[in-house]
Every structure is written in structure tokens, then in C-alpha cells.
Amino acid sequence: MEMLSKGKPPLLDDVVDSIISDLESELPAELNDIADKIHSWDWVKDRLILSLYNTELHKEYLKDKIYDTIDDLAITPRICVNVSNNGIIASTLIDYHMLKDWGVAREDVMQQAKISSPQLLPLSITDARSLLFGFPSSNIIDINTQKISDVISVPGMYALTTSMKTSGASIFYEGVLDELSDIFGGFFFIIPSSLCEVIVIPGDKAMSPEELSEMIKSVNSSNSIVKPEEVLANHAYVYYHGKVSAYV
């Protein structure tokens, strides 16, 4: 079980029962019978969220777990067990033993996670200019009822995460890339700023992909901005008319 703080997802994945010893305070009443509930697909299916990892950097962590890939990125479903008042999410990855226990296919879990994650952790978009001036202005978007173009209408630098700032996987929510493509003219770069967030910038107004990747490597190697365990990738990604590719 993991405890995901806002903007700080650790790379640990313990057995469900270990949450009892990990929590310093008394176990919340709603978690007392979690070990039983987690065996029920009916209980789990509406509690699935998506996280984002790297198939190479997090190879051991992802071993025997289920996920979809886009180039070297792993879109990974998790079971959201509980969200505390101070914004800590208790969650766990899903392995193939769980699929057998539930009697469902991997594809069914992935599809359900793509439905439930935007509901539990809506997309959040922040204009990077507001971050530079110290007054971040985030917009929470319900992708089922709102359009991204209602919030941003011109290409620029935008940070994408979730409402609780826990994952950059929100860029892969249904329809998000397509809408960004419309706004950015089908061409933009994706900067993997951390496991918690990605940044999109116009493809025709940015540095070259080589320069972007060098910048990312430099930032990640400093350990002062992004903690080593929070690094998503050491290179940029290119979105070009429907396809995301790593620029290595």
C-alpha cells in the first residue's frame, strides 16, 4: 500500500495489510475491512485511478503489475483505498493475481480506470506563467462536461496534473491529447517534470528537442528540484498529429 501525498508519490508498494503498521495514527474506520473489500471487483472498479511511470526507470517497481504503454511511459491503474482530509491518498498497484481473483481481464481494468480516474482525480491545468510570478492559478476540468478550450484557447506553457497534484497521467485522460492537439496545431512537446506533473509547450516556439532533453537531464541530475525517486524521464516527448514519442 502506498501513501501518496500531494505532489510527492513515493516508490514503495507493500502488502495491503502493512498499512496498519505504516500509519502513525489510529487506522480510519473505513479501512478496517479493506483487506476483504479489495477482493471484490464491484468495490474496486469505482476506485481506480491512473498513475504514470517509466518502463525503464521503474522496471522493477512495475514487475508483474498491469499497465498500458505509450513509448517508454507506463499508464498504470491503482486502487484508491482512501483519501484523507490532509490530501494523502492510500493506494496500491494492481498485479495479475488480483485480476484472477476478480475474474476480469487486464483490458477491462484499464478501461474502467480511464473512466473512474477523471472522476476521482480530475484534470488540473495551470498556466506556467502564473507559477513564475508566484501566483499559481489552476483550473480543475471535468473532461466529461467541460472542454480544455474553455480554459486555454492559445498555445503556451501549461502544467498538467490532477486536482490533488499526484500524477501526470491526467494528460492521457480520454480526449485530452486530442483537445491539446487542436489548441497547439497538432504539434507540441511534453516535458516530464516529475511523476506528479507534465508540462506542455508549443512545438514551434520551444527549444529544439535536443536542448529540451539536455535541460531535463540537467534538472534531474541536480537532485535539488526533482527528487531522484520522483523522476519520470530524462528526455522530452514529442506529440505530433496523434502520436506521442520519446525524444532520446
Short mmCIF file of N, CA and C in Angstrom, two decimals, residues 104-199:
data_model
loop_
_atom_site.label_atom_id
_atom_site.label_comp_id
_atom_site.label_asym_id
_atom_site.label_seq_id
_atom_site.Cartn_x
_atom_site.Cartn_y
_atom_site.Cartn_z
N VAL A 104 -11.56 -10.76 -13.97
CA VAL A 104 -11.68 -9.77 -15.04
C VAL A 104 -10.39 -9.73 -15.84
N ALA A 105 -10.48 -9.21 -17.05
CA ALA A 105 -9.32 -9.11 -17.93
C ALA A 105 -8.56 -7.81 -17.69
N ARG A 106 -7.29 -7.80 -18.07
CA ARG A 106 -6.47 -6.60 -17.94
C ARG A 106 -7.10 -5.43 -18.66
N GLU A 107 -7.62 -5.69 -19.87
CA GLU A 107 -8.23 -4.63 -20.67
C GLU A 107 -9.44 -4.00 -19.96
N ASP A 108 -10.19 -4.83 -19.22
CA ASP A 108 -11.36 -4.32 -18.50
C ASP A 108 -10.94 -3.38 -17.38
N VAL A 109 -9.85 -3.73 -16.69
CA VAL A 109 -9.35 -2.88 -15.60
C VAL A 109 -8.85 -1.56 -16.16
N MET A 110 -8.09 -1.60 -17.25
CA MET A 110 -7.58 -0.38 -17.85
C MET A 110 -8.72 0.53 -18.30
N GLN A 111 -9.72 -0.04 -18.94
CA GLN A 111 -10.85 0.75 -19.42
C GLN A 111 -11.62 1.38 -18.27
N GLN A 112 -11.82 0.62 -17.20
CA GLN A 112 -12.54 1.15 -16.05
C GLN A 112 -11.75 2.26 -15.37
N ALA A 113 -10.42 2.10 -15.30
CA ALA A 113 -9.58 3.13 -14.68
C ALA A 113 -9.64 4.43 -15.47
N LYS A 114 -9.76 4.33 -16.78
CA LYS A 114 -9.85 5.52 -17.62
C LYS A 114 -11.17 6.25 -17.42
N ILE A 115 -12.17 5.53 -16.93
CA ILE A 115 -13.47 6.13 -16.63
C ILE A 115 -13.49 6.74 -15.23
N SER A 116 -13.01 5.99 -14.26
CA SER A 116 -13.12 6.42 -12.86
C SER A 116 -12.07 7.44 -12.44
N SER A 117 -10.87 7.36 -13.01
CA SER A 117 -9.80 8.27 -12.58
C SER A 117 -10.14 9.75 -12.80
N PRO A 118 -10.68 10.14 -13.97
CA PRO A 118 -11.04 11.56 -14.14
C PRO A 118 -12.13 12.02 -13.17
N GLN A 119 -12.93 11.07 -12.67
CA GLN A 119 -13.97 11.44 -11.71
C GLN A 119 -13.39 11.62 -10.30
N LEU A 120 -12.46 10.73 -9.94
CA LEU A 120 -11.86 10.79 -8.61
C LEU A 120 -10.76 11.85 -8.52
N LEU A 121 -9.97 11.97 -9.59
CA LEU A 121 -8.86 12.92 -9.64
C LEU A 121 -8.94 13.70 -10.95
N PRO A 122 -9.78 14.72 -10.99
CA PRO A 122 -9.97 15.47 -12.23
C PRO A 122 -8.67 16.12 -12.73
N LEU A 123 -8.65 16.38 -14.02
CA LEU A 123 -7.53 17.07 -14.65
C LEU A 123 -7.39 18.47 -14.08
N SER A 124 -6.13 18.87 -13.84
CA SER A 124 -5.83 20.23 -13.40
C SER A 124 -4.82 20.83 -14.36
N ILE A 125 -5.11 22.03 -14.86
CA ILE A 125 -4.22 22.74 -15.78
C ILE A 125 -3.84 24.09 -15.18
N THR A 126 -2.53 24.37 -15.17
CA THR A 126 -2.03 25.63 -14.63
C THR A 126 -1.18 26.33 -15.67
N ASP A 127 -1.46 27.60 -15.90
CA ASP A 127 -0.63 28.40 -16.79
C ASP A 127 0.72 28.61 -16.13
N ALA A 128 1.79 28.15 -16.78
CA ALA A 128 3.12 28.22 -16.18
C ALA A 128 3.56 29.64 -15.87
N ARG A 129 3.02 30.60 -16.57
CA ARG A 129 3.36 32.00 -16.29
C ARG A 129 2.93 32.40 -14.89
N SER A 130 1.80 31.86 -14.45
CA SER A 130 1.34 32.19 -13.09
C SER A 130 2.25 31.56 -12.04
N LEU A 131 2.89 30.42 -12.38
CA LEU A 131 3.85 29.80 -11.47
C LEU A 131 5.08 30.66 -11.33
N LEU A 132 5.54 31.23 -12.44
CA LEU A 132 6.74 32.07 -12.42
C LEU A 132 6.55 33.31 -11.57
N PHE A 133 5.33 33.84 -11.57
CA PHE A 133 5.06 35.04 -10.80
C PHE A 133 4.64 34.74 -9.36
N GLY A 134 4.63 33.45 -9.02
CA GLY A 134 4.32 33.08 -7.64
C GLY A 134 2.85 33.08 -7.29
N PHE A 135 1.98 33.18 -8.29
CA PHE A 135 0.54 33.18 -8.05
C PHE A 135 -0.12 32.12 -8.94
N PRO A 136 0.14 30.85 -8.64
CA PRO A 136 -0.40 29.78 -9.50
C PRO A 136 -1.91 29.79 -9.55
N SER A 137 -2.43 29.74 -10.76
CA SER A 137 -3.87 29.72 -10.97
C SER A 137 -4.23 28.44 -11.70
N SER A 138 -4.78 27.49 -10.95
CA SER A 138 -5.10 26.19 -11.52
C SER A 138 -6.57 26.10 -11.88
N ASN A 139 -6.84 25.39 -12.95
CA ASN A 139 -8.21 25.15 -13.39
C ASN A 139 -8.50 23.66 -13.36
N ILE A 140 -9.49 23.28 -12.57
CA ILE A 140 -9.91 21.89 -12.48
C ILE A 140 -10.96 21.64 -13.57
N ILE A 141 -10.73 20.61 -14.37
CA ILE A 141 -11.60 20.36 -15.52
C ILE A 141 -12.25 18.99 -15.44
N ASP A 142 -13.56 18.97 -15.51
CA ASP A 142 -14.31 17.72 -15.63
C ASP A 142 -14.38 17.41 -17.12
N ILE A 143 -13.57 16.44 -17.56
CA ILE A 143 -13.49 16.18 -19.00
C ILE A 143 -14.79 15.66 -19.59
N ASN A 144 -15.71 15.22 -18.73
CA ASN A 144 -16.99 14.72 -19.22
C ASN A 144 -17.98 15.84 -19.54
N THR A 145 -17.76 17.01 -18.95
CA THR A 145 -18.71 18.12 -19.14
C THR A 145 -18.05 19.40 -19.62
N GLN A 146 -16.73 19.48 -19.56
CA GLN A 146 -16.03 20.70 -19.94
C GLN A 146 -15.01 20.42 -21.05
N LYS A 147 -14.67 21.47 -21.75
CA LYS A 147 -13.63 21.39 -22.76
C LYS A 147 -12.39 22.14 -22.27
N ILE A 148 -11.22 21.63 -22.62
CA ILE A 148 -9.99 22.31 -22.24
C ILE A 148 -9.94 23.70 -22.86
N SER A 149 -10.52 23.85 -24.04
CA SER A 149 -10.52 25.16 -24.71
C SER A 149 -11.35 26.19 -23.95
N ASP A 150 -12.17 25.75 -22.99
CA ASP A 150 -12.89 26.70 -22.14
C ASP A 150 -11.93 27.39 -21.18
N VAL A 151 -10.78 26.76 -20.97
CA VAL A 151 -9.79 27.26 -20.00
C VAL A 151 -8.59 27.88 -20.70
N ILE A 152 -8.10 27.20 -21.74
CA ILE A 152 -6.98 27.75 -22.51
C ILE A 152 -7.37 27.75 -23.99
N SER A 153 -7.11 28.84 -24.65
CA SER A 153 -7.51 28.95 -26.06
C SER A 153 -6.32 29.18 -26.98
N VAL A 154 -5.16 29.49 -26.41
CA VAL A 154 -3.98 29.74 -27.24
C VAL A 154 -2.82 28.87 -26.75
N PRO A 155 -1.90 28.50 -27.64
CA PRO A 155 -0.74 27.72 -27.23
C PRO A 155 0.10 28.48 -26.21
N GLY A 156 0.68 27.76 -25.29
CA GLY A 156 1.51 28.36 -24.26
C GLY A 156 2.18 27.26 -23.47
N MET A 157 2.70 27.62 -22.30
CA MET A 157 3.31 26.63 -21.41
C MET A 157 2.33 26.34 -20.28
N TYR A 158 1.90 25.07 -20.19
CA TYR A 158 0.90 24.69 -19.19
C TYR A 158 1.34 23.43 -18.44
N ALA A 159 1.11 23.44 -17.14
CA ALA A 159 1.40 22.28 -16.30
C ALA A 159 0.13 21.47 -16.12
N LEU A 160 0.22 20.15 -16.37
CA LEU A 160 -0.93 19.27 -16.24
C LEU A 160 -0.68 18.28 -15.11
N THR A 161 -1.65 18.16 -14.22
CA THR A 161 -1.58 17.21 -13.13
C THR A 161 -3.03 16.82 -12.78
N THR A 162 -3.26 16.38 -11.56
CA THR A 162 -4.61 16.09 -11.10
C THR A 162 -5.02 17.13 -10.06
N SER A 163 -6.27 17.08 -9.67
CA SER A 163 -6.78 18.04 -8.69
C SER A 163 -6.02 17.97 -7.37
N MET A 164 -5.42 16.81 -7.06
CA MET A 164 -4.65 16.66 -5.83
C MET A 164 -3.14 16.67 -6.11
N LYS A 165 -2.78 16.99 -7.33
CA LYS A 165 -1.37 17.14 -7.73
C LYS A 165 -0.56 15.87 -7.48
N THR A 166 -1.14 14.73 -7.84
CA THR A 166 -0.49 13.46 -7.57
C THR A 166 0.02 12.73 -8.80
N SER A 167 -0.38 13.14 -10.01
CA SER A 167 0.03 12.35 -11.18
C SER A 167 -0.08 13.14 -12.48
N GLY A 168 0.91 12.90 -13.35
CA GLY A 168 0.86 13.48 -14.68
C GLY A 168 0.08 12.63 -15.66
N ALA A 169 -0.48 11.52 -15.18
CA ALA A 169 -1.25 10.63 -16.05
C ALA A 169 -2.50 11.30 -16.60
N SER A 170 -2.90 12.42 -16.02
CA SER A 170 -4.10 13.11 -16.49
C SER A 170 -3.99 13.57 -17.93
N ILE A 171 -2.77 13.70 -18.45
CA ILE A 171 -2.62 14.10 -19.86
C ILE A 171 -3.13 13.00 -20.79
N PHE A 172 -3.22 11.77 -20.25
CA PHE A 172 -3.71 10.64 -21.05
C PHE A 172 -5.17 10.30 -20.76
N TYR A 173 -5.86 11.18 -20.02
CA TYR A 173 -7.30 11.00 -19.86
C TYR A 173 -7.95 11.10 -21.24
N GLU A 174 -9.10 10.47 -21.36
CA GLU A 174 -9.81 10.40 -22.64
C GLU A 174 -10.02 11.79 -23.26
N GLY A 175 -9.51 11.97 -24.46
CA GLY A 175 -9.75 13.20 -25.21
C GLY A 175 -8.80 14.35 -24.93
N VAL A 176 -7.97 14.25 -23.89
CA VAL A 176 -7.10 15.37 -23.51
C VAL A 176 -6.07 15.67 -24.59
N LEU A 177 -5.38 14.65 -25.07
CA LEU A 177 -4.38 14.87 -26.12
C LEU A 177 -5.01 15.44 -27.39
N ASP A 178 -6.19 14.96 -27.73
CA ASP A 178 -6.87 15.45 -28.93
C ASP A 178 -7.21 16.94 -28.79
N GLU A 179 -7.68 17.32 -27.61
CA GLU A 179 -8.03 18.73 -27.40
C GLU A 179 -6.78 19.61 -27.40
N LEU A 180 -5.71 19.12 -26.77
CA LEU A 180 -4.47 19.88 -26.79
C LEU A 180 -3.95 20.01 -28.22
N SER A 181 -4.12 18.94 -28.99
CA SER A 181 -3.69 18.97 -30.38
C SER A 181 -4.41 20.07 -31.16
N ASP A 182 -5.70 20.21 -30.91
CA ASP A 182 -6.46 21.26 -31.58
C ASP A 182 -5.95 22.65 -31.21
N ILE A 183 -5.60 22.82 -29.93
CA ILE A 183 -5.14 24.13 -29.45
C ILE A 183 -3.73 24.44 -29.95
N PHE A 184 -2.87 23.39 -29.97
CA PHE A 184 -1.46 23.58 -30.31
C PHE A 184 -1.15 23.31 -31.79
N GLY A 185 -2.17 23.12 -32.60
CA GLY A 185 -1.95 22.90 -34.02
C GLY A 185 -1.31 21.57 -34.34
N GLY A 186 -1.56 20.57 -33.49
CA GLY A 186 -1.10 19.21 -33.77
C GLY A 186 0.35 18.94 -33.43
N PHE A 187 1.05 19.90 -32.79
CA PHE A 187 2.48 19.73 -32.54
C PHE A 187 2.87 20.42 -31.24
N PHE A 188 3.29 19.62 -30.26
CA PHE A 188 3.79 20.20 -29.01
C PHE A 188 4.75 19.23 -28.33
N PHE A 189 5.52 19.77 -27.38
CA PHE A 189 6.44 18.96 -26.60
C PHE A 189 5.85 18.71 -25.22
N ILE A 190 6.17 17.57 -24.67
CA ILE A 190 5.76 17.21 -23.31
C ILE A 190 7.03 17.08 -22.46
N ILE A 191 7.12 17.89 -21.42
CA ILE A 191 8.25 17.83 -20.50
C ILE A 191 7.83 17.03 -19.27
N PRO A 192 8.49 15.91 -18.98
CA PRO A 192 8.14 15.09 -17.80
C PRO A 192 8.75 15.69 -16.54
N SER A 193 8.10 16.69 -15.98
CA SER A 193 8.71 17.41 -14.86
C SER A 193 8.84 16.55 -13.61
N SER A 194 7.95 15.59 -13.42
CA SER A 194 8.05 14.64 -12.30
C SER A 194 6.95 13.59 -12.48
N LEU A 195 6.91 12.62 -11.57
CA LEU A 195 5.81 11.65 -11.59
C LEU A 195 4.47 12.35 -11.41
N CYS A 196 4.49 13.51 -10.79
CA CYS A 196 3.25 14.19 -10.41
C CYS A 196 2.71 15.13 -11.48
N GLU A 197 3.53 15.47 -12.47
CA GLU A 197 3.15 16.56 -13.35
C GLU A 197 3.91 16.49 -14.67
N VAL A 198 3.25 16.91 -15.74
CA VAL A 198 3.95 17.11 -17.01
C VAL A 198 3.65 18.53 -17.48
N ILE A 199 4.52 19.04 -18.33
CA ILE A 199 4.36 20.38 -18.88
C ILE A 199 4.30 20.29 -20.39
#
